[in-house]
PDB file of C-alpha atoms in Angstrom:
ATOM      1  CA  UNK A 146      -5.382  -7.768 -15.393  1.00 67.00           C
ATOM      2  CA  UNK A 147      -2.728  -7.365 -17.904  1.00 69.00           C
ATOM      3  CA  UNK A 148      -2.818  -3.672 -17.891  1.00 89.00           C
ATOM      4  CA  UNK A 149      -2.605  -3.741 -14.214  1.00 91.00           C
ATOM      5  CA  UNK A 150       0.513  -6.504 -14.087  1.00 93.00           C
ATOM      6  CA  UNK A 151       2.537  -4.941 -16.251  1.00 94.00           C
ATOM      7  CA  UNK A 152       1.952  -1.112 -14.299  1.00 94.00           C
ATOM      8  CA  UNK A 153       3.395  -3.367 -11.351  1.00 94.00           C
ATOM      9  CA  UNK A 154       6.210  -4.227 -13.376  1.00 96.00           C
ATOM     10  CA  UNK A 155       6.916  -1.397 -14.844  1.00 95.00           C
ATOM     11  CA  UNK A 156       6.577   0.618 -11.022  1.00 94.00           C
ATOM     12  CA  UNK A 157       9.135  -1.751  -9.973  1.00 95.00           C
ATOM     13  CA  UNK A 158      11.671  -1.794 -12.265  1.00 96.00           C
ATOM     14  CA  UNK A 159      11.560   1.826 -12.098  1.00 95.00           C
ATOM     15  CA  UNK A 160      12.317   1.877  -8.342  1.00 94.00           C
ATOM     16  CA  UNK A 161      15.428  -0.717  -9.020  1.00 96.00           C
ATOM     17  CA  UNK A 162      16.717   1.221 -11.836  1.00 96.00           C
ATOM     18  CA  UNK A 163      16.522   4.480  -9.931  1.00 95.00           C
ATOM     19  CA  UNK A 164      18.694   2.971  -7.488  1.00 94.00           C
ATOM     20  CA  UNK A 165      20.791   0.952 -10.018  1.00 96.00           C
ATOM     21  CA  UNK A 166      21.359   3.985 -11.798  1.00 96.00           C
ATOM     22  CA  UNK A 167      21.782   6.646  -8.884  1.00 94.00           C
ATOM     23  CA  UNK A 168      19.024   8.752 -10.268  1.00 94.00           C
ATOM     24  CA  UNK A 169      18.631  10.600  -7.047  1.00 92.00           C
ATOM     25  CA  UNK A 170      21.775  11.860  -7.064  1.00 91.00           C
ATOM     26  CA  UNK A 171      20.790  12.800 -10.743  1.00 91.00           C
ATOM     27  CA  UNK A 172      18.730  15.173 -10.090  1.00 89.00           C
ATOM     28  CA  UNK A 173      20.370  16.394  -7.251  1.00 86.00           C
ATOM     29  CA  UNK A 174      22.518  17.855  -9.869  1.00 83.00           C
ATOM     30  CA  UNK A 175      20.119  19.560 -11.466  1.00 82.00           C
ATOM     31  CA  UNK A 176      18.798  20.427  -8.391  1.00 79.00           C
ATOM     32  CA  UNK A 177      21.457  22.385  -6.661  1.00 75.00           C
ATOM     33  CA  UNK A 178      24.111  23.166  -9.794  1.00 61.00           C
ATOM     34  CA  UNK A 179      21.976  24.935 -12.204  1.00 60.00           C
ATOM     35  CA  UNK A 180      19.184  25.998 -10.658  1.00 73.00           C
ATOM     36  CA  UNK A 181      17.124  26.271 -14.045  1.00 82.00           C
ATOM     37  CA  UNK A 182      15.210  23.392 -13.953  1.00 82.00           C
ATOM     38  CA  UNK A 183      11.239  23.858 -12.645  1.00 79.00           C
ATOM     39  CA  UNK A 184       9.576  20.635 -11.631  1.00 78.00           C
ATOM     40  CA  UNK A 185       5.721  20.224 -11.110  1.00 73.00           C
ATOM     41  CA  UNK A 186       5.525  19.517  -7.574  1.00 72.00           C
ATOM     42  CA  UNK A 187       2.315  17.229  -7.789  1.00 69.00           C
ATOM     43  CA  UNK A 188       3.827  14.867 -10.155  1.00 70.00           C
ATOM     44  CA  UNK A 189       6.575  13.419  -8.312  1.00 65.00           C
ATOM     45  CA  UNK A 190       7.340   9.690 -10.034  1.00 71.00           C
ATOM     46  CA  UNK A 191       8.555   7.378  -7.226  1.00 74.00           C
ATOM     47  CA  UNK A 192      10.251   9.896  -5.434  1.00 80.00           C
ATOM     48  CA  UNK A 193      11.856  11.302  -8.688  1.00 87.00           C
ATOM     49  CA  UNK A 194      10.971  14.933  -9.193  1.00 87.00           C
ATOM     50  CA  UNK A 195      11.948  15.193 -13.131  1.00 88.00           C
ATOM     51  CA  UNK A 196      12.483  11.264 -14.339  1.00 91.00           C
ATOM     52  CA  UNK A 197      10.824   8.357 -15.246  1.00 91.00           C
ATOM     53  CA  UNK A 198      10.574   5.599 -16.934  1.00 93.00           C
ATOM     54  CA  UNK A 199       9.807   5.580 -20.636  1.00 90.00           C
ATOM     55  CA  UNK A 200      10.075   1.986 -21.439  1.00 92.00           C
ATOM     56  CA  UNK A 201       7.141   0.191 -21.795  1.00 92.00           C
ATOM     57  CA  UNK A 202       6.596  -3.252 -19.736  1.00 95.00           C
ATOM     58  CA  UNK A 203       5.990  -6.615 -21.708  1.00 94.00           C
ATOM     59  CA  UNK A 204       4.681  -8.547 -19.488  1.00 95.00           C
ATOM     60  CA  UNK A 205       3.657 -11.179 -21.631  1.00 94.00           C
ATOM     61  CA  UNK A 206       7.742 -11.260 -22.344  1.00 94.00           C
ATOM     62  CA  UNK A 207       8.058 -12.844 -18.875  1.00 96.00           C
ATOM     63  CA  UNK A 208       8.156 -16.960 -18.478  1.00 95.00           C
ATOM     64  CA  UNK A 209       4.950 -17.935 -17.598  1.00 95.00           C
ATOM     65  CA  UNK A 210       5.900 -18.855 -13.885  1.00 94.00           C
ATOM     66  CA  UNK A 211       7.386 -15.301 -13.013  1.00 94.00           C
ATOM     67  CA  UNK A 212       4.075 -14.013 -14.954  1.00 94.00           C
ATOM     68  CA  UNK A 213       1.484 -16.206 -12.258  1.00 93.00           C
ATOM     69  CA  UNK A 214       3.423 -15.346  -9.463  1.00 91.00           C
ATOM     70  CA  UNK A 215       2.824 -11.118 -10.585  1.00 91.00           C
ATOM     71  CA  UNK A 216      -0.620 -12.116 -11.535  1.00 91.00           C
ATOM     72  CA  UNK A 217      -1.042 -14.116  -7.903  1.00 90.00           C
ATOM     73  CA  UNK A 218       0.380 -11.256  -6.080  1.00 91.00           C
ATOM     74  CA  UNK A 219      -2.381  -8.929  -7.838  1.00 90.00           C
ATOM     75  CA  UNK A 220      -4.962 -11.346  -6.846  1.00 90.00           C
ATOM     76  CA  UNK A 221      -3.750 -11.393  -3.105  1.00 85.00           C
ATOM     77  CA  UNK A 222      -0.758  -8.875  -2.479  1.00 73.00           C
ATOM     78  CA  UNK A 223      -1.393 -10.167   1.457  1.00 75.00           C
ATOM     79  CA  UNK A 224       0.232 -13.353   0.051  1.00 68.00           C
ATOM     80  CA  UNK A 225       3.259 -12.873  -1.953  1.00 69.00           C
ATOM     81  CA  UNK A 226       6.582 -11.298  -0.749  1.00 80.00           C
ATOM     82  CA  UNK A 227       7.538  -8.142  -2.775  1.00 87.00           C
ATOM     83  CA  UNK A 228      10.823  -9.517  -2.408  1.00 89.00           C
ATOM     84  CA  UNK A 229      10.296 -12.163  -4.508  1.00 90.00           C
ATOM     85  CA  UNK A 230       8.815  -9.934  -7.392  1.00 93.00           C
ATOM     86  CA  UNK A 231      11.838  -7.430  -7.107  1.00 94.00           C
ATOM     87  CA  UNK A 232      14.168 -10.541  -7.696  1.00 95.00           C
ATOM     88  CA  UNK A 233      11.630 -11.199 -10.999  1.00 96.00           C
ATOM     89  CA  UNK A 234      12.301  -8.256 -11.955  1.00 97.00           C
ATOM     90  CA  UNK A 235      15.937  -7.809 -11.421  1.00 96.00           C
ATOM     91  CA  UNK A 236      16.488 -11.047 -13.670  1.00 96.00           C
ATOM     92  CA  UNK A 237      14.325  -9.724 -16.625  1.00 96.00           C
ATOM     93  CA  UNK A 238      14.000  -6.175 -16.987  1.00 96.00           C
ATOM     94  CA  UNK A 239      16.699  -5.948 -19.871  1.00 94.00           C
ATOM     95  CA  UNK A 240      14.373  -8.793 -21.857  1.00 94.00           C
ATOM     96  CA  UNK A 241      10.461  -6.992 -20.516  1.00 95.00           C
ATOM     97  CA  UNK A 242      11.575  -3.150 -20.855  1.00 94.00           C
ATOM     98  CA  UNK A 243      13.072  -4.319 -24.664  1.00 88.00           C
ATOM     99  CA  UNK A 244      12.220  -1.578 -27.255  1.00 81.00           C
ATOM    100  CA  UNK A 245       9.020  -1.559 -28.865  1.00 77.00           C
ATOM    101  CA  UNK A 246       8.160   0.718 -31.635  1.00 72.00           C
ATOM    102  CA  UNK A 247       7.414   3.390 -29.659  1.00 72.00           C
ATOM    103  CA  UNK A 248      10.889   3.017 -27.879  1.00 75.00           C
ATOM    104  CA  UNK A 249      12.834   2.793 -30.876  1.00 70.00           C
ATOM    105  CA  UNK A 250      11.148   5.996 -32.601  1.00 70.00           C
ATOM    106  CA  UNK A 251      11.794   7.768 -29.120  1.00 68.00           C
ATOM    107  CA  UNK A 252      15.378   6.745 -29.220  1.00 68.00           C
ATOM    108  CA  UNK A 253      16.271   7.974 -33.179  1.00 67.00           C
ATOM    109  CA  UNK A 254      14.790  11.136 -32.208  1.00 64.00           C
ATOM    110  CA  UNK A 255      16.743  11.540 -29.042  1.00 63.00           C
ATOM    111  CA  UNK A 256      19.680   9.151 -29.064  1.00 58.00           C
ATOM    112  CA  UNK A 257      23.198  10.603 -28.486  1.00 55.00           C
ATOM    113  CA  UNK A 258      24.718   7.223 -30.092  1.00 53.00           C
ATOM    114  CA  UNK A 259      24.214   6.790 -33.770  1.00 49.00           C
ATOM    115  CA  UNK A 260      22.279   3.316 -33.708  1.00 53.00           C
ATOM    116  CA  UNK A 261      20.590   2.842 -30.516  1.00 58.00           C
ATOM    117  CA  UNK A 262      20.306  -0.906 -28.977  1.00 73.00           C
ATOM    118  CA  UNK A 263      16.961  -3.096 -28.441  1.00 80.00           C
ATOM    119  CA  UNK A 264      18.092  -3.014 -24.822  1.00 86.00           C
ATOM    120  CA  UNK A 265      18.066   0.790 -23.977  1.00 88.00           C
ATOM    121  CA  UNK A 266      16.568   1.260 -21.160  1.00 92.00           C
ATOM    122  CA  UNK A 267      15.012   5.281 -21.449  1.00 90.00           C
ATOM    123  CA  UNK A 268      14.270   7.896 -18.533  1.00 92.00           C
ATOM    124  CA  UNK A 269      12.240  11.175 -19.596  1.00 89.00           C
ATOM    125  CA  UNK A 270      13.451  14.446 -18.139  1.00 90.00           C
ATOM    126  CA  UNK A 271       9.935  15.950 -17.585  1.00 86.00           C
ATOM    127  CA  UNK A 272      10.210  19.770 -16.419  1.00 85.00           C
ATOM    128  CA  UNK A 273       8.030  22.415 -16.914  1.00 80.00           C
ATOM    129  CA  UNK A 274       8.292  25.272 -19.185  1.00 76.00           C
ATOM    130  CA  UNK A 275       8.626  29.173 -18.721  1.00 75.00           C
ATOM    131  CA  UNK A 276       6.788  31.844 -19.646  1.00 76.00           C
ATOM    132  CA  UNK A 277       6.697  35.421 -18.786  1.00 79.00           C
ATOM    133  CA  UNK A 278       4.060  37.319 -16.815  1.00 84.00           C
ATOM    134  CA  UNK A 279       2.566  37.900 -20.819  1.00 86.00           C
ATOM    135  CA  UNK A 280       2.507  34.158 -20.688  1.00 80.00           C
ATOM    136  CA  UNK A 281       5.369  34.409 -23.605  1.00 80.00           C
ATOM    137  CA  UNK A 282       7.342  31.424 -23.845  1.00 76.00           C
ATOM    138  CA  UNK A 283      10.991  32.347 -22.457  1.00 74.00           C
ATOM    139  CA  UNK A 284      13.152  30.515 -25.311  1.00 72.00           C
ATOM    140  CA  UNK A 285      16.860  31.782 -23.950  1.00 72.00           C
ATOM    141  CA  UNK A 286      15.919  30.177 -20.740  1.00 77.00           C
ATOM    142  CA  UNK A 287      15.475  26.861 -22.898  1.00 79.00           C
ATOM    143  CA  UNK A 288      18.235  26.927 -24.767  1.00 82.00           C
ATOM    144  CA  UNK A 289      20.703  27.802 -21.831  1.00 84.00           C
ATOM    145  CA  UNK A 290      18.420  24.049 -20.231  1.00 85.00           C
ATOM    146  CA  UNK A 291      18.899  22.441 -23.634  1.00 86.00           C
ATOM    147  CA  UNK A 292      22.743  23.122 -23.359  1.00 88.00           C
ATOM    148  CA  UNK A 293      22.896  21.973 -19.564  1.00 88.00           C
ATOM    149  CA  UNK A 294      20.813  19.090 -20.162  1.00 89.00           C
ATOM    150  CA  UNK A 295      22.740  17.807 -23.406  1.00 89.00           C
ATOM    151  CA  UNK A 296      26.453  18.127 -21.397  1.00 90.00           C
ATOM    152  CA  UNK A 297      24.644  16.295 -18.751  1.00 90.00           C
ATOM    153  CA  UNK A 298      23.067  13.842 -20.585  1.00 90.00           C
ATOM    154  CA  UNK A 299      26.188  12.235 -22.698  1.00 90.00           C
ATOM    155  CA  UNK A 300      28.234  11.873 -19.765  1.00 92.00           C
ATOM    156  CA  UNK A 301      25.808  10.156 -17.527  1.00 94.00           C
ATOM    157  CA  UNK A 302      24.876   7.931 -19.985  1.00 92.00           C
ATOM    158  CA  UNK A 303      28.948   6.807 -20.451  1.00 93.00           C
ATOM    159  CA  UNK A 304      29.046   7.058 -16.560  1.00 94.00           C
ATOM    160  CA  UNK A 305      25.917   4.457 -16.285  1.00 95.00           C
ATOM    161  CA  UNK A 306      26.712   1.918 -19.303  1.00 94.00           C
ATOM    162  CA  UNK A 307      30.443   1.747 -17.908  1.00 95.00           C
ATOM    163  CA  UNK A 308      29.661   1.150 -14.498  1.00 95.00           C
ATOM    164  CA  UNK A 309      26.746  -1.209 -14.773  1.00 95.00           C
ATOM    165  CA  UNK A 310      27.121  -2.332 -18.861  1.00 94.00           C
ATOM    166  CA  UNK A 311      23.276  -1.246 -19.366  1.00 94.00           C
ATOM    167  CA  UNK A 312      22.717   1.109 -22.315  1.00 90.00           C
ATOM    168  CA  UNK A 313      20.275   4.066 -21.358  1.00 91.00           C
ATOM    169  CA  UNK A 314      19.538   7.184 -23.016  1.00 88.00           C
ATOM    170  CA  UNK A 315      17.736  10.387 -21.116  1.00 90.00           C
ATOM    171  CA  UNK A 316      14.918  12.591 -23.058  1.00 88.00           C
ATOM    172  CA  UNK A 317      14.030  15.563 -22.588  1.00 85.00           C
ATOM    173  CA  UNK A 318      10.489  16.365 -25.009  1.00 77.00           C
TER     174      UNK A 318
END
């Protein structure tokens, strides 16, 4: 049940963020401007063709009331208003999405700042490799992505941190 509560958790605070965040219009960007970008069609991430999210969800950070009412609303979704658990997660997502280990080792590896916070909140740029018809890996057509994702990267992340105060930090692996 655990496993399952904080998937929930971590599906929703996705779908806020995404809109908190204007993701969409994200990857419109790198939709229509550079046209370099591949995407696996069958692994679209709540309606996000290259994000999403790389923070973990600890649940078992949540008071114990907002935890019953995610565990009730496993237990009998016909019950509970979704509502309710968006406003859950809303209120706590900076304190459940925290950096673990794994976070933090993600972020040193990939941080533009110097000293990332506990509070980053991480999106992974997933997109799919190229090779030629020799199935040889096509590295200028990764560096000239590498480039365009880098430029992009540092100024959406001031963009997003000075319009809503959250810290975030894109990957690409």
């Amino acid at each position: 049940m655990f496993n399952k509560c904080s998937l929930l958790y971590k599906q929703l605070a996705e779908q806020m963020l995404i809109e908190r965040y204007s993701l969409k219009r994200l990857e419109d960007r790198f939709d229509n401007e550079s046209k370099i970008f591949l995407y696996d069609k069958d692994k679209e991430n709540n309606g996000l063709k290259y994000f999403c999210l790389f923070n973990n969800a600890y649940v078992e950070r949540l008071p114990k009331k907002e935890y019953s009412i995610f565990i009730n609303f496993l237990n009998q979704p016909e019950n509970e208003n979704i509502e309710n658990l968006l406003k859950i997660v809303a209120e706590t997502y900076h304190k459940v999405l925290e950096n673990g280990e794994r976070e933090k080792f993600c972020l040193c590896l990939n941080s533009s700042n110097n000293y990332p916070t506990k509070d980053t909140i991480i999106f992974e740029f997933k997109d799919n490799k190229e090779f030629d018809s020799n199935g040889n890996y096509i590295q200028p057509n990764e560096e000239k992505k590498t480039i365009v994702f880098e430029n992009v990267k540092i100024q959406y992340e001031k963009l997003v941190h000075e319009k809503t105060g959250d810290n975030i930090c894109l990957i690409r692996i």
